[in-house]
mmCIF file of C-alpha atoms in Angstrom:
data_model
loop_
_atom_site.group_PDB
_atom_site.id
_atom_site.type_symbol
_atom_site.label_atom_id
_atom_site.label_comp_id
_atom_site.label_asym_id
_atom_site.label_seq_id
_atom_site.Cartn_x
_atom_site.Cartn_y
_atom_site.Cartn_z
ATOM 1 C CA UNK A 1 134.414 -10.012 68.017
ATOM 2 C CA UNK A 2 137.561 -11.227 69.788
ATOM 3 C CA UNK A 3 138.251 -14.917 69.207
ATOM 4 C CA UNK A 4 141.155 -16.636 71.001
ATOM 5 C CA UNK A 5 142.201 -19.666 68.962
ATOM 6 C CA UNK A 6 144.330 -22.076 70.999
ATOM 7 C CA UNK A 7 147.050 -23.881 69.025
ATOM 8 C CA UNK A 8 146.058 -22.490 65.614
ATOM 9 C CA UNK A 9 149.241 -23.853 64.046
ATOM 10 C CA UNK A 10 148.531 -27.550 64.704
ATOM 11 C CA UNK A 11 147.214 -29.504 62.929
ATOM 12 C CA UNK A 12 148.703 -27.535 60.057
ATOM 13 C CA UNK A 13 145.438 -27.180 58.147
ATOM 14 C CA UNK A 14 143.716 -25.455 61.094
ATOM 15 C CA UNK A 15 144.920 -22.081 59.868
ATOM 16 C CA UNK A 16 141.871 -22.362 57.595
ATOM 17 C CA UNK A 17 139.544 -21.950 60.598
ATOM 18 C CA UNK A 18 141.375 -18.732 61.437
ATOM 19 C CA UNK A 19 141.249 -17.551 57.819
ATOM 20 C CA UNK A 20 137.471 -18.052 57.688
ATOM 21 C CA UNK A 21 137.021 -16.092 60.920
ATOM 22 C CA UNK A 22 139.266 -13.356 59.536
ATOM 23 C CA UNK A 23 137.126 -13.132 56.381
ATOM 24 C CA UNK A 24 134.133 -12.598 58.665
ATOM 25 C CA UNK A 25 135.785 -9.610 60.301
ATOM 26 C CA UNK A 26 136.820 -11.320 63.547
ATOM 27 C CA UNK A 27 139.901 -10.381 65.575
ATOM 28 C CA UNK A 28 141.654 -13.760 65.596
ATOM 29 C CA UNK A 29 144.114 -13.984 68.489
ATOM 30 C CA UNK A 30 146.337 -17.051 68.495
ATOM 31 C CA UNK A 31 148.016 -18.720 71.466
ATOM 32 C CA UNK A 32 150.442 -21.466 70.504
ATOM 33 C CA UNK A 33 153.592 -23.332 71.482
ATOM 34 C CA UNK A 34 155.371 -22.852 68.141
ATOM 35 C CA UNK A 35 157.595 -19.771 67.870
ATOM 36 C CA UNK A 36 156.149 -17.051 65.665
ATOM 37 C CA UNK A 37 158.871 -17.325 63.029
ATOM 38 C CA UNK A 38 158.067 -21.054 62.620
ATOM 39 C CA UNK A 39 154.336 -20.763 61.933
ATOM 40 C CA UNK A 40 153.095 -20.644 58.356
ATOM 41 C CA UNK A 41 152.798 -17.420 56.408
ATOM 42 C CA UNK A 42 149.136 -18.286 55.774
ATOM 43 C CA UNK A 43 148.432 -18.285 59.506
ATOM 44 C CA UNK A 44 150.430 -15.113 60.107
ATOM 45 C CA UNK A 45 148.407 -13.304 57.452
ATOM 46 C CA UNK A 46 145.043 -13.956 59.152
ATOM 47 C CA UNK A 47 145.925 -13.515 62.834
ATOM 48 C CA UNK A 48 145.477 -10.136 64.469
ATOM 49 C CA UNK A 49 148.153 -11.170 66.962
ATOM 50 C CA UNK A 50 149.981 -14.317 68.052
ATOM 51 C CA UNK A 51 151.190 -14.990 71.577
ATOM 52 C CA UNK A 52 153.900 -17.642 71.946
ATOM 53 C CA UNK A 53 154.112 -19.790 75.075
ATOM 54 C CA UNK A 54 156.763 -22.467 75.355
ATOM 55 C CA UNK A 55 154.209 -24.952 76.676
ATOM 56 C CA UNK A 56 150.438 -25.018 76.389
ATOM 57 C CA UNK A 57 150.531 -27.459 79.309
ATOM 58 C CA UNK A 58 151.521 -24.532 81.571
ATOM 59 C CA UNK A 59 148.139 -23.065 82.441
ATOM 60 C CA UNK A 60 149.534 -19.950 84.111
ATOM 61 C CA UNK A 61 151.358 -18.962 80.928
ATOM 62 C CA UNK A 62 148.308 -19.541 78.743
ATOM 63 C CA UNK A 63 146.140 -17.626 81.222
ATOM 64 C CA UNK A 64 148.536 -14.665 81.037
ATOM 65 C CA UNK A 65 148.365 -14.767 77.235
ATOM 66 C CA UNK A 66 144.572 -14.559 77.237
ATOM 67 C CA UNK A 67 144.670 -11.880 79.947
ATOM 68 C CA UNK A 68 146.994 -9.836 77.745
ATOM 69 C CA UNK A 69 144.599 -10.128 74.817
ATOM 70 C CA UNK A 70 141.686 -9.145 77.044
ATOM 71 C CA UNK A 71 143.574 -6.070 78.279
ATOM 72 C CA UNK A 72 144.625 -5.038 74.760
ATOM 73 C CA UNK A 73 141.505 -5.841 72.708
ATOM 74 C CA UNK A 74 138.666 -5.934 75.232
ATOM 75 C CA UNK A 75 136.442 -8.771 76.385
ATOM 76 C CA UNK A 76 137.151 -12.157 74.835
ATOM 77 C CA UNK A 77 134.031 -13.512 73.089
ATOM 78 C CA UNK A 78 135.161 -17.016 72.089
ATOM 79 C CA UNK A 79 137.902 -19.438 73.144
ATOM 80 C CA UNK A 80 138.355 -22.601 71.084
ATOM 81 C CA UNK A 81 141.006 -24.954 69.719
ATOM 82 C CA UNK A 82 138.911 -27.543 67.822
ATOM 83 C CA UNK A 83 141.556 -29.960 69.099
ATOM 84 C CA UNK A 84 140.754 -32.895 71.412
ATOM 85 C CA UNK A 85 143.982 -32.489 73.349
ATOM 86 C CA UNK A 86 143.179 -28.905 74.359
ATOM 87 C CA UNK A 87 139.409 -29.095 74.934
ATOM 88 C CA UNK A 88 139.832 -29.145 78.725
ATOM 89 C CA UNK A 89 142.191 -26.186 78.514
ATOM 90 C CA UNK A 90 139.686 -24.271 76.381
ATOM 91 C CA UNK A 91 136.920 -24.965 78.905
ATOM 92 C CA UNK A 92 138.996 -23.898 81.915
ATOM 93 C CA UNK A 93 139.902 -20.649 80.180
ATOM 94 C CA UNK A 94 136.231 -19.999 79.421
ATOM 95 C CA UNK A 95 135.409 -20.402 83.100
ATOM 96 C CA UNK A 96 138.145 -18.016 84.173
ATOM 97 C CA UNK A 97 137.364 -15.352 81.551
ATOM 98 C CA UNK A 98 133.543 -15.688 81.780
ATOM 99 C CA UNK A 99 133.168 -16.706 78.136
ATOM 100 C CA UNK A 100 129.639 -18.059 77.631
ATOM 101 C CA UNK A 101 129.797 -19.092 73.956
ATOM 102 C CA UNK A 102 131.163 -22.502 74.944
ATOM 103 C CA UNK A 103 130.944 -24.827 77.915
ATOM 104 C CA UNK A 104 133.041 -24.771 81.074
ATOM 105 C CA UNK A 105 135.260 -27.405 82.614
ATOM 106 C CA UNK A 106 132.516 -29.377 84.403
ATOM 107 C CA UNK A 107 130.439 -29.888 81.268
ATOM 108 C CA UNK A 108 133.458 -30.647 79.103
ATOM 109 C CA UNK A 109 134.616 -33.250 81.616
ATOM 110 C CA UNK A 110 131.265 -35.012 81.310
ATOM 111 C CA UNK A 111 131.416 -34.936 77.515
ATOM 112 C CA UNK A 112 134.931 -36.380 77.488
ATOM 113 C CA UNK A 113 134.265 -39.150 80.004
ATOM 114 C CA UNK A 114 133.517 -42.436 78.280
ATOM 115 C CA UNK A 115 131.623 -43.532 81.387
ATOM 116 C CA UNK A 116 129.495 -40.369 81.574
ATOM 117 C CA UNK A 117 128.504 -40.810 77.910
ATOM 118 C CA UNK A 118 126.515 -43.985 78.659
ATOM 119 C CA UNK A 119 123.387 -42.444 80.251
ATOM 120 C CA UNK A 120 123.377 -39.711 77.596
ATOM 121 C CA UNK A 121 123.335 -42.360 74.868
ATOM 122 C CA UNK A 122 120.431 -44.023 76.677
ATOM 123 C CA UNK A 123 118.547 -40.722 76.802
ATOM 124 C CA UNK A 124 119.006 -40.432 73.024
ATOM 125 C CA UNK A 125 117.694 -43.956 72.465
ATOM 126 C CA UNK A 126 121.079 -45.107 71.141
ATOM 127 C CA UNK A 127 122.360 -48.542 72.231
ATOM 128 C CA UNK A 128 125.911 -48.746 73.586
ATOM 129 C CA UNK A 129 128.159 -51.435 75.027
ATOM 130 C CA UNK A 130 127.980 -52.284 78.728
ATOM 131 C CA UNK A 131 130.865 -50.813 80.676
ATOM 132 C CA UNK A 132 132.390 -50.481 84.143
ATOM 133 C CA UNK A 133 135.089 -48.261 85.546
ATOM 134 C CA UNK A 134 138.150 -50.336 86.371
ATOM 135 C CA UNK A 135 138.438 -50.398 90.164
ATOM 136 C CA UNK A 136 139.824 -53.840 90.983
ATOM 137 C CA UNK A 137 140.757 -57.020 89.197
ATOM 138 C CA UNK A 138 137.977 -58.870 91.002
ATOM 139 C CA UNK A 139 135.362 -56.408 89.727
ATOM 140 C CA UNK A 140 136.856 -56.746 86.248
ATOM 141 C CA UNK A 141 136.688 -60.546 86.426
ATOM 142 C CA UNK A 142 133.041 -60.406 87.483
ATOM 143 C CA UNK A 143 132.255 -58.042 84.606
ATOM 144 C CA UNK A 144 134.056 -60.300 82.094
ATOM 145 C CA UNK A 145 132.096 -63.304 83.366
ATOM 146 C CA UNK A 146 128.870 -61.333 82.902
ATOM 147 C CA UNK A 147 129.485 -60.072 79.343
ATOM 148 C CA UNK A 148 131.915 -62.750 78.143
ATOM 149 C CA UNK A 149 135.380 -62.474 76.608
ATOM 150 C CA UNK A 150 136.790 -60.664 74.791
ATOM 151 C CA UNK A 151 136.454 -57.349 76.609
ATOM 152 C CA UNK A 152 137.957 -54.013 75.645
ATOM 153 C CA UNK A 153 139.933 -51.685 77.923
ATOM 154 C CA UNK A 154 140.325 -47.990 77.210
ATOM 155 C CA UNK A 155 141.327 -44.852 79.119
ATOM 156 C CA UNK A 156 138.223 -43.088 80.436
ATOM 157 C CA UNK A 157 139.598 -39.881 78.947
ATOM 158 C CA UNK A 158 141.660 -39.795 75.796
ATOM 159 C CA UNK A 159 141.673 -39.935 72.017
ATOM 160 C CA UNK A 160 142.826 -42.303 69.307
ATOM 161 C CA UNK A 161 144.050 -45.830 69.969
ATOM 162 C CA UNK A 162 146.574 -44.919 72.654
ATOM 163 C CA UNK A 163 146.309 -47.041 75.796
ATOM 164 C CA UNK A 164 143.567 -49.317 74.460
ATOM 165 C CA UNK A 165 143.665 -53.101 74.663
ATOM 166 C CA UNK A 166 141.522 -56.030 73.560
ATOM 167 C CA UNK A 167 141.559 -58.644 76.337
ATOM 168 C CA UNK A 168 140.779 -62.185 75.212
ATOM 169 C CA UNK A 169 140.946 -64.199 78.453
ATOM 170 C CA UNK A 170 141.554 -64.060 82.204
ATOM 171 C CA UNK A 171 145.329 -64.337 81.777
ATOM 172 C CA UNK A 172 145.416 -61.223 79.585
ATOM 173 C CA UNK A 173 143.131 -59.499 82.091
ATOM 174 C CA UNK A 174 145.626 -60.211 84.885
ATOM 175 C CA UNK A 175 148.490 -58.979 82.679
ATOM 176 C CA UNK A 176 146.547 -55.793 81.893
ATOM 177 C CA UNK A 177 146.133 -54.964 85.588
ATOM 178 C CA UNK A 178 149.857 -55.351 86.110
ATOM 179 C CA UNK A 179 150.724 -52.653 83.560
ATOM 180 C CA UNK A 180 147.808 -50.200 83.643
ATOM 181 C CA UNK A 181 148.843 -46.904 85.310
ATOM 182 C CA UNK A 182 147.462 -46.777 88.850
ATOM 183 C CA UNK A 183 146.548 -43.082 88.619
ATOM 184 C CA UNK A 184 144.835 -43.217 85.217
ATOM 185 C CA UNK A 185 141.089 -43.941 85.152
ATOM 186 C CA UNK A 186 140.215 -46.821 82.830
ATOM 187 C CA UNK A 187 136.983 -48.305 81.558
ATOM 188 C CA UNK A 188 136.312 -51.941 80.703
ATOM 189 C CA UNK A 189 133.678 -52.555 78.054
ATOM 190 C CA UNK A 190 131.979 -55.504 76.430
ATOM 191 C CA UNK A 191 133.414 -56.240 72.999
ATOM 192 C CA UNK A 192 131.255 -55.238 70.051
ATOM 193 C CA UNK A 193 131.581 -57.363 66.870
ATOM 194 C CA UNK A 194 132.029 -54.602 64.329
ATOM 195 C CA UNK A 195 132.330 -54.577 60.553
ATOM 196 C CA UNK A 196 133.537 -50.969 60.707
ATOM 197 C CA UNK A 197 133.084 -47.620 62.375
ATOM 198 C CA UNK A 198 130.739 -45.036 60.914
ATOM 199 C CA UNK A 199 131.173 -41.442 62.024
ATOM 200 C CA UNK A 200 128.584 -38.684 62.006
ATOM 201 C CA UNK A 201 130.188 -35.247 61.664
ATOM 202 C CA UNK A 202 128.246 -32.034 62.090
ATOM 203 C CA UNK A 203 128.587 -28.306 62.592
ATOM 204 C CA UNK A 204 125.909 -27.391 65.127
ATOM 205 C CA UNK A 205 124.315 -23.986 65.620
ATOM 206 C CA UNK A 206 123.358 -22.359 68.922
ATOM 207 C CA UNK A 207 120.271 -24.604 69.195
ATOM 208 C CA UNK A 208 122.170 -27.808 68.470
ATOM 209 C CA UNK A 209 120.747 -28.128 64.959
ATOM 210 C CA UNK A 210 123.110 -29.163 62.134
ATOM 211 C CA UNK A 211 124.300 -26.599 59.591
ATOM 212 C CA UNK A 212 126.422 -29.267 57.879
ATOM 213 C CA UNK A 213 126.507 -33.071 58.092
ATOM 214 C CA UNK A 214 128.949 -35.703 56.849
ATOM 215 C CA UNK A 215 129.498 -39.456 57.181
ATOM 216 C CA UNK A 216 132.930 -41.068 57.423
ATOM 217 C CA UNK A 217 133.868 -44.746 57.344
ATOM 218 C CA UNK A 218 136.770 -46.156 59.388
ATOM 219 C CA UNK A 219 138.263 -49.638 59.966
ATOM 220 C CA UNK A 220 136.719 -51.781 62.740
ATOM 221 C CA UNK A 221 139.684 -51.286 65.102
ATOM 222 C CA UNK A 222 142.123 -48.388 65.091
ATOM 223 C CA UNK A 223 144.008 -49.959 68.009
ATOM 224 C CA UNK A 224 144.703 -53.129 65.991
ATOM 225 C CA UNK A 225 145.841 -50.992 63.062
ATOM 226 C CA UNK A 226 148.372 -49.193 65.290
ATOM 227 C CA UNK A 227 149.572 -52.268 67.167
ATOM 228 C CA UNK A 228 150.074 -54.303 63.966
ATOM 229 C CA UNK A 229 151.435 -51.369 61.931
ATOM 230 C CA UNK A 230 148.713 -51.731 59.313
ATOM 231 C CA UNK A 231 147.948 -49.079 56.708
ATOM 232 C CA UNK A 232 145.003 -46.780 57.368
ATOM 233 C CA UNK A 233 142.313 -46.123 54.788
ATOM 234 C CA UNK A 234 139.126 -44.195 55.511
ATOM 235 C CA UNK A 235 136.748 -42.007 53.557
ATOM 236 C CA UNK A 236 134.017 -39.388 53.523
ATOM 237 C CA UNK A 237 130.818 -40.434 51.800
ATOM 238 C CA UNK A 238 128.884 -38.186 49.424
ATOM 239 C CA UNK A 239 125.692 -38.592 51.494
ATOM 240 C CA UNK A 240 124.714 -39.511 55.068
ATOM 241 C CA UNK A 241 122.781 -42.691 55.845
ATOM 242 C CA UNK A 242 119.385 -41.482 57.177
ATOM 243 C CA UNK A 243 119.591 -43.972 60.084
ATOM 244 C CA UNK A 244 122.968 -42.601 61.150
ATOM 245 C CA UNK A 245 121.730 -39.044 60.657
ATOM 246 C CA UNK A 246 118.778 -39.683 62.969
ATOM 247 C CA UNK A 247 121.026 -41.123 65.684
ATOM 248 C CA UNK A 248 123.607 -38.356 65.369
ATOM 249 C CA UNK A 249 120.989 -35.642 65.690
ATOM 250 C CA UNK A 250 119.435 -37.369 68.713
ATOM 251 C CA UNK A 251 122.816 -37.652 70.441
ATOM 252 C CA UNK A 252 123.548 -33.965 69.808
ATOM 253 C CA UNK A 253 120.309 -33.041 71.584
ATOM 254 C CA UNK A 254 120.824 -35.518 74.439
ATOM 255 C CA UNK A 255 124.371 -34.308 75.129
ATOM 256 C CA UNK A 256 123.343 -30.656 74.814
ATOM 257 C CA UNK A 257 125.919 -30.022 72.083
ATOM 258 C CA UNK A 258 125.755 -26.658 70.343
ATOM 259 C CA UNK A 259 128.010 -24.014 68.782
ATOM 260 C CA UNK A 260 130.472 -26.764 67.862
ATOM 261 C CA UNK A 261 132.006 -28.929 65.190
ATOM 262 C CA UNK A 262 131.428 -32.492 66.448
ATOM 263 C CA UNK A 263 132.514 -36.010 65.501
ATOM 264 C CA UNK A 264 130.459 -38.986 66.750
ATOM 265 C CA UNK A 265 131.584 -42.572 66.220
ATOM 266 C CA UNK A 266 129.291 -45.585 65.947
ATOM 267 C CA UNK A 267 130.050 -49.290 65.573
ATOM 268 C CA UNK A 268 128.306 -51.040 62.709
ATOM 269 C CA UNK A 269 127.394 -54.496 64.020
ATOM 270 C CA UNK A 270 129.013 -57.370 62.126
ATOM 271 C CA UNK A 271 126.572 -59.849 63.676
ATOM 272 C CA UNK A 272 123.395 -59.831 65.724
ATOM 273 C CA UNK A 273 124.216 -58.890 69.308
ATOM 274 C CA UNK A 274 121.578 -59.357 72.042
ATOM 275 C CA UNK A 275 120.881 -56.079 73.806
ATOM 276 C CA UNK A 276 122.556 -54.014 71.067
ATOM 277 C CA UNK A 277 120.843 -54.804 67.787
ATOM 278 C CA UNK A 278 120.856 -56.748 64.551
ATOM 279 C CA UNK A 279 123.646 -57.100 62.016
ATOM 280 C CA UNK A 280 124.216 -53.741 60.299
ATOM 281 C CA UNK A 281 122.735 -51.648 63.132
ATOM 282 C CA UNK A 282 124.630 -48.738 64.656
ATOM 283 C CA UNK A 283 125.883 -48.809 68.260
ATOM 284 C CA UNK A 284 127.206 -45.716 70.046
ATOM 285 C CA UNK A 285 130.984 -45.747 70.519
ATOM 286 C CA UNK A 286 132.033 -42.233 71.550
ATOM 287 C CA UNK A 287 131.298 -38.551 71.058
ATOM 288 C CA UNK A 288 134.087 -36.079 70.298
ATOM 289 C CA UNK A 289 133.396 -32.369 70.732
ATOM 290 C CA UNK A 290 135.642 -31.290 67.862
ATOM 291 C CA UNK A 291 136.240 -32.039 64.181
ATOM 292 C CA UNK A 292 137.801 -35.323 63.117
ATOM 293 C CA UNK A 293 141.568 -35.112 63.432
ATOM 294 C CA UNK A 294 144.129 -34.952 60.682
ATOM 295 C CA UNK A 295 142.953 -33.917 57.239
ATOM 296 C CA UNK A 296 139.285 -34.870 57.566
ATOM 297 C CA UNK A 297 137.860 -31.317 57.312
ATOM 298 C CA UNK A 298 139.555 -30.989 53.917
ATOM 299 C CA UNK A 299 138.173 -34.386 52.884
ATOM 300 C CA UNK A 300 134.671 -33.192 53.783
ATOM 301 C CA UNK A 301 135.230 -30.176 51.545
ATOM 302 C CA UNK A 302 136.249 -32.383 48.628
ATOM 303 C CA UNK A 303 133.368 -34.823 49.171
ATOM 304 C CA UNK A 304 130.682 -32.138 49.375
ATOM 305 C CA UNK A 305 132.232 -29.417 47.182
ATOM 306 C CA UNK A 306 131.954 -26.975 50.070
ATOM 307 C CA UNK A 307 134.025 -25.171 52.718
ATOM 308 C CA UNK A 308 133.467 -26.484 56.249
ATOM 309 C CA UNK A 309 135.955 -23.973 57.642
ATOM 310 C CA UNK A 310 133.739 -21.155 56.383
ATOM 311 C CA UNK A 311 130.518 -22.839 57.507
ATOM 312 C CA UNK A 312 132.009 -23.170 61.001
ATOM 313 C CA UNK A 313 133.105 -19.503 61.014
ATOM 314 C CA UNK A 314 129.649 -18.458 59.808
ATOM 315 C CA UNK A 315 128.168 -20.423 62.716
ATOM 316 C CA UNK A 316 130.409 -18.436 65.072
ATOM 317 C CA UNK A 317 129.538 -15.020 63.674
ATOM 318 C CA UNK A 318 125.975 -15.361 62.320
ATOM 319 C CA UNK A 319 124.619 -18.710 63.628
ATOM 320 C CA UNK A 320 123.785 -19.616 60.010
ATOM 321 C CA UNK A 321 125.404 -21.825 57.370
ATOM 322 C CA UNK A 322 125.843 -19.061 54.809
ATOM 323 C CA UNK A 323 126.947 -21.465 52.048
ATOM 324 C CA UNK A 324 124.376 -23.274 49.869
ATOM 325 C CA UNK A 325 124.315 -27.046 49.594
ATOM 326 C CA UNK A 326 126.257 -28.350 46.585
ATOM 327 C CA UNK A 327 124.853 -30.947 44.240
ATOM 328 C CA UNK A 328 128.333 -32.040 43.097
ATOM 329 C CA UNK A 329 129.150 -34.922 45.453
ATOM 330 C CA UNK A 330 132.106 -37.333 45.588
ATOM 331 C CA UNK A 331 133.735 -40.051 47.633
ATOM 332 C CA UNK A 332 136.910 -38.666 49.225
ATOM 333 C CA UNK A 333 139.352 -41.332 50.405
ATOM 334 C CA UNK A 334 142.517 -41.249 52.519
ATOM 335 C CA UNK A 335 145.203 -43.909 52.007
ATOM 336 C CA UNK A 336 148.247 -43.860 54.289
ATOM 337 C CA UNK A 337 151.579 -45.632 53.924
ATOM 338 C CA UNK A 338 154.187 -46.503 56.558
ATOM 339 C CA UNK A 339 157.921 -46.165 56.050
ATOM 340 C CA UNK A 340 158.460 -49.687 57.437
ATOM 341 C CA UNK A 341 156.736 -51.296 54.426
ATOM 342 C CA UNK A 342 157.915 -51.840 50.831
ATOM 343 C CA UNK A 343 155.204 -50.856 48.354
ATOM 344 C CA UNK A 344 154.591 -52.046 44.807
ATOM 345 C CA UNK A 345 153.900 -48.602 43.332
ATOM 346 C CA UNK A 346 156.206 -45.636 43.751
ATOM 347 C CA UNK A 347 155.154 -42.159 44.781
ATOM 348 C CA UNK A 348 155.476 -40.965 41.192
ATOM 349 C CA UNK A 349 153.474 -43.901 39.841
ATOM 350 C CA UNK A 350 150.617 -42.970 42.154
ATOM 351 C CA UNK A 351 150.632 -39.379 40.921
ATOM 352 C CA UNK A 352 150.967 -40.390 37.263
ATOM 353 C CA UNK A 353 148.200 -43.008 37.424
ATOM 354 C CA UNK A 354 145.632 -41.090 39.449
ATOM 355 C CA UNK A 355 146.442 -37.585 38.222
ATOM 356 C CA UNK A 356 144.079 -34.809 39.237
ATOM 357 C CA UNK A 357 142.008 -37.214 41.324
ATOM 358 C CA UNK A 358 144.790 -36.948 43.941
ATOM 359 C CA UNK A 359 143.791 -33.793 45.806
ATOM 360 C CA UNK A 360 146.281 -33.990 48.711
ATOM 361 C CA UNK A 361 149.583 -35.752 49.245
ATOM 362 C CA UNK A 362 152.338 -35.066 51.766
ATOM 363 C CA UNK A 363 154.252 -36.325 54.749
ATOM 364 C CA UNK A 364 152.259 -36.829 57.936
ATOM 365 C CA UNK A 365 153.520 -35.001 61.078
ATOM 366 C CA UNK A 366 155.091 -37.277 63.668
ATOM 367 C CA UNK A 367 152.349 -36.474 66.193
ATOM 368 C CA UNK A 368 149.769 -38.078 63.864
ATOM 369 C CA UNK A 369 151.781 -40.830 62.199
ATOM 370 C CA UNK A 370 151.067 -43.668 64.662
ATOM 371 C CA UNK A 371 147.456 -43.711 63.499
ATOM 372 C CA UNK A 372 147.705 -42.215 60.023
ATOM 373 C CA UNK A 373 151.014 -43.499 58.629
ATOM 374 C CA UNK A 374 154.008 -41.517 57.424
ATOM 375 C CA UNK A 375 152.875 -40.587 53.918
ATOM 376 C CA UNK A 376 149.315 -39.741 52.925
ATOM 377 C CA UNK A 377 147.422 -39.666 49.644
ATOM 378 C CA UNK A 378 143.868 -38.397 49.355
ATOM 379 C CA UNK A 379 141.753 -38.792 46.232
ATOM 380 C CA UNK A 380 138.339 -37.572 45.139
ATOM 381 C CA UNK A 381 136.489 -40.169 43.076
ATOM 382 C CA UNK A 382 133.002 -40.769 41.699
ATOM 383 C CA UNK A 383 132.278 -44.346 42.785
ATOM 384 C CA UNK A 384 132.898 -46.631 45.756
ATOM 385 C CA UNK A 385 134.553 -49.189 43.459
ATOM 386 C CA UNK A 386 137.034 -46.541 42.304
ATOM 387 C CA UNK A 387 137.697 -45.686 45.953
ATOM 388 C CA UNK A 388 138.694 -49.257 46.780
ATOM 389 C CA UNK A 389 140.876 -49.503 43.664
ATOM 390 C CA UNK A 390 142.729 -46.356 44.748
ATOM 391 C CA UNK A 391 143.379 -47.797 48.220
ATOM 392 C CA UNK A 392 144.610 -51.072 46.727
ATOM 393 C CA UNK A 393 146.936 -49.270 44.315
ATOM 394 C CA UNK A 394 148.461 -47.037 46.998
ATOM 395 C CA UNK A 395 148.857 -49.671 49.703
ATOM 396 C CA UNK A 396 149.755 -52.809 47.718
ATOM 397 C CA UNK A 397 153.005 -54.250 49.090
ATOM 398 C CA UNK A 398 155.711 -56.274 47.355
#
C-alpha cells in the first residue's frame, strides 16, 4: 500500500501516524514544507521517502510531488494529512489521482461549510443554532431581530477561534460589517448559552462505525479565551456520555463519514433554550473531519491506556481496531500557560509536586500558541477533583 501523508512533520506528534502505518507494512510517502534535514529523526526513520516543497499552498508543486511518488512506487492508495488546514488539498489530490479511499473536493467542501452542516444535523436529529450566510447588513439586522442579541459571527470555512466575533447589539453589528473581509464568506448564528463544549472523537471504519470513541471537554468560548488572553484547560474523559455517544454516531451516519478520525463539537446548554433543548442538553456546533488539534491524540492515549495512532493505522490497512479495549481509564488534562502572565508556581515546582502524573510538558509551537498558550503541561489523574486541582496549581497567577 502506498500512502501519501501530507505535512507529516506538523503538528510534531503526527509522526506517530506515520510510524503506525510503517509498522503495518505501508509505504509512507511524505510531502511537507519543512526541509528534510529539519524534520525529526523519528519521522525520517518511518518514511519510505520524503518530498520537500517550499510551500504546500502551491498546488502545482504538491501535485508534482505526488506524481513523482506515483511514477516511482505505483498507484497511490491513500492521501491524507489529518490536518484541518490541508483537508481541501488532500481532497483535490484524491480527485486528480483517482484515490477512492477518501472523499473528493465537492464532498469535503460540504463537510467544511458551517452552513452546509445544518441540514445534515437535522437529518441526524441533532438540534443546532439558527444561522444565515452574511449577505448584507440589512439581512443581518433582520436575522438579529428574529433570534435576538447577542449573535455570533464566524467564517463559513475555518478552524479555531480566528475571525470569530460575539456581537451584542446593532452598533457592534454595524462595526462588524465595516471590518469583515468582502471576499470571505461569513455566517451569522444565534447565540447559544453554553456551560461548555463537549467533543465526540471517533475513528470510523469503512462503514462509518466507530472503532474508538472519546469525549473531550472544552471551555464555553475559545474565541473569548484568545481575545482576552486567558489560559486554556481542557481534558479527555475516561468514558463517553451515552447521550453524546448516540448523537455523535448519528451525525457520523448523516454526514456519511467513514475511513476517518473525526472530531465533533457540541454545546452543552447552560439554560433552557426554546427550539434547542433543556439545560444540560447537547446542541450541534461543528463537525471536523480530522483529529482534534495539538496534543489531543496523545491525551486520548493516556486517558484510555491505548494507542489511537495504531488504531487509525489498523483502520487504514485492515478496517478493524486491532487493539483490545483497556480497563485502565484516567482523566487526562491539558493546562496551558501564557508568557504574558506571572504565575505563582514555577516550572520546577509543577514537576516536583505532580511528579509522574505529568505525562507531557514542553513549549507550544507558535502556530498553535494563540489558542493553546506558550507552555503546556498535561497530567493523567484518577479523579475529576484531582484534575481541577492540577489546573489550579498550574495556572494560578500572582
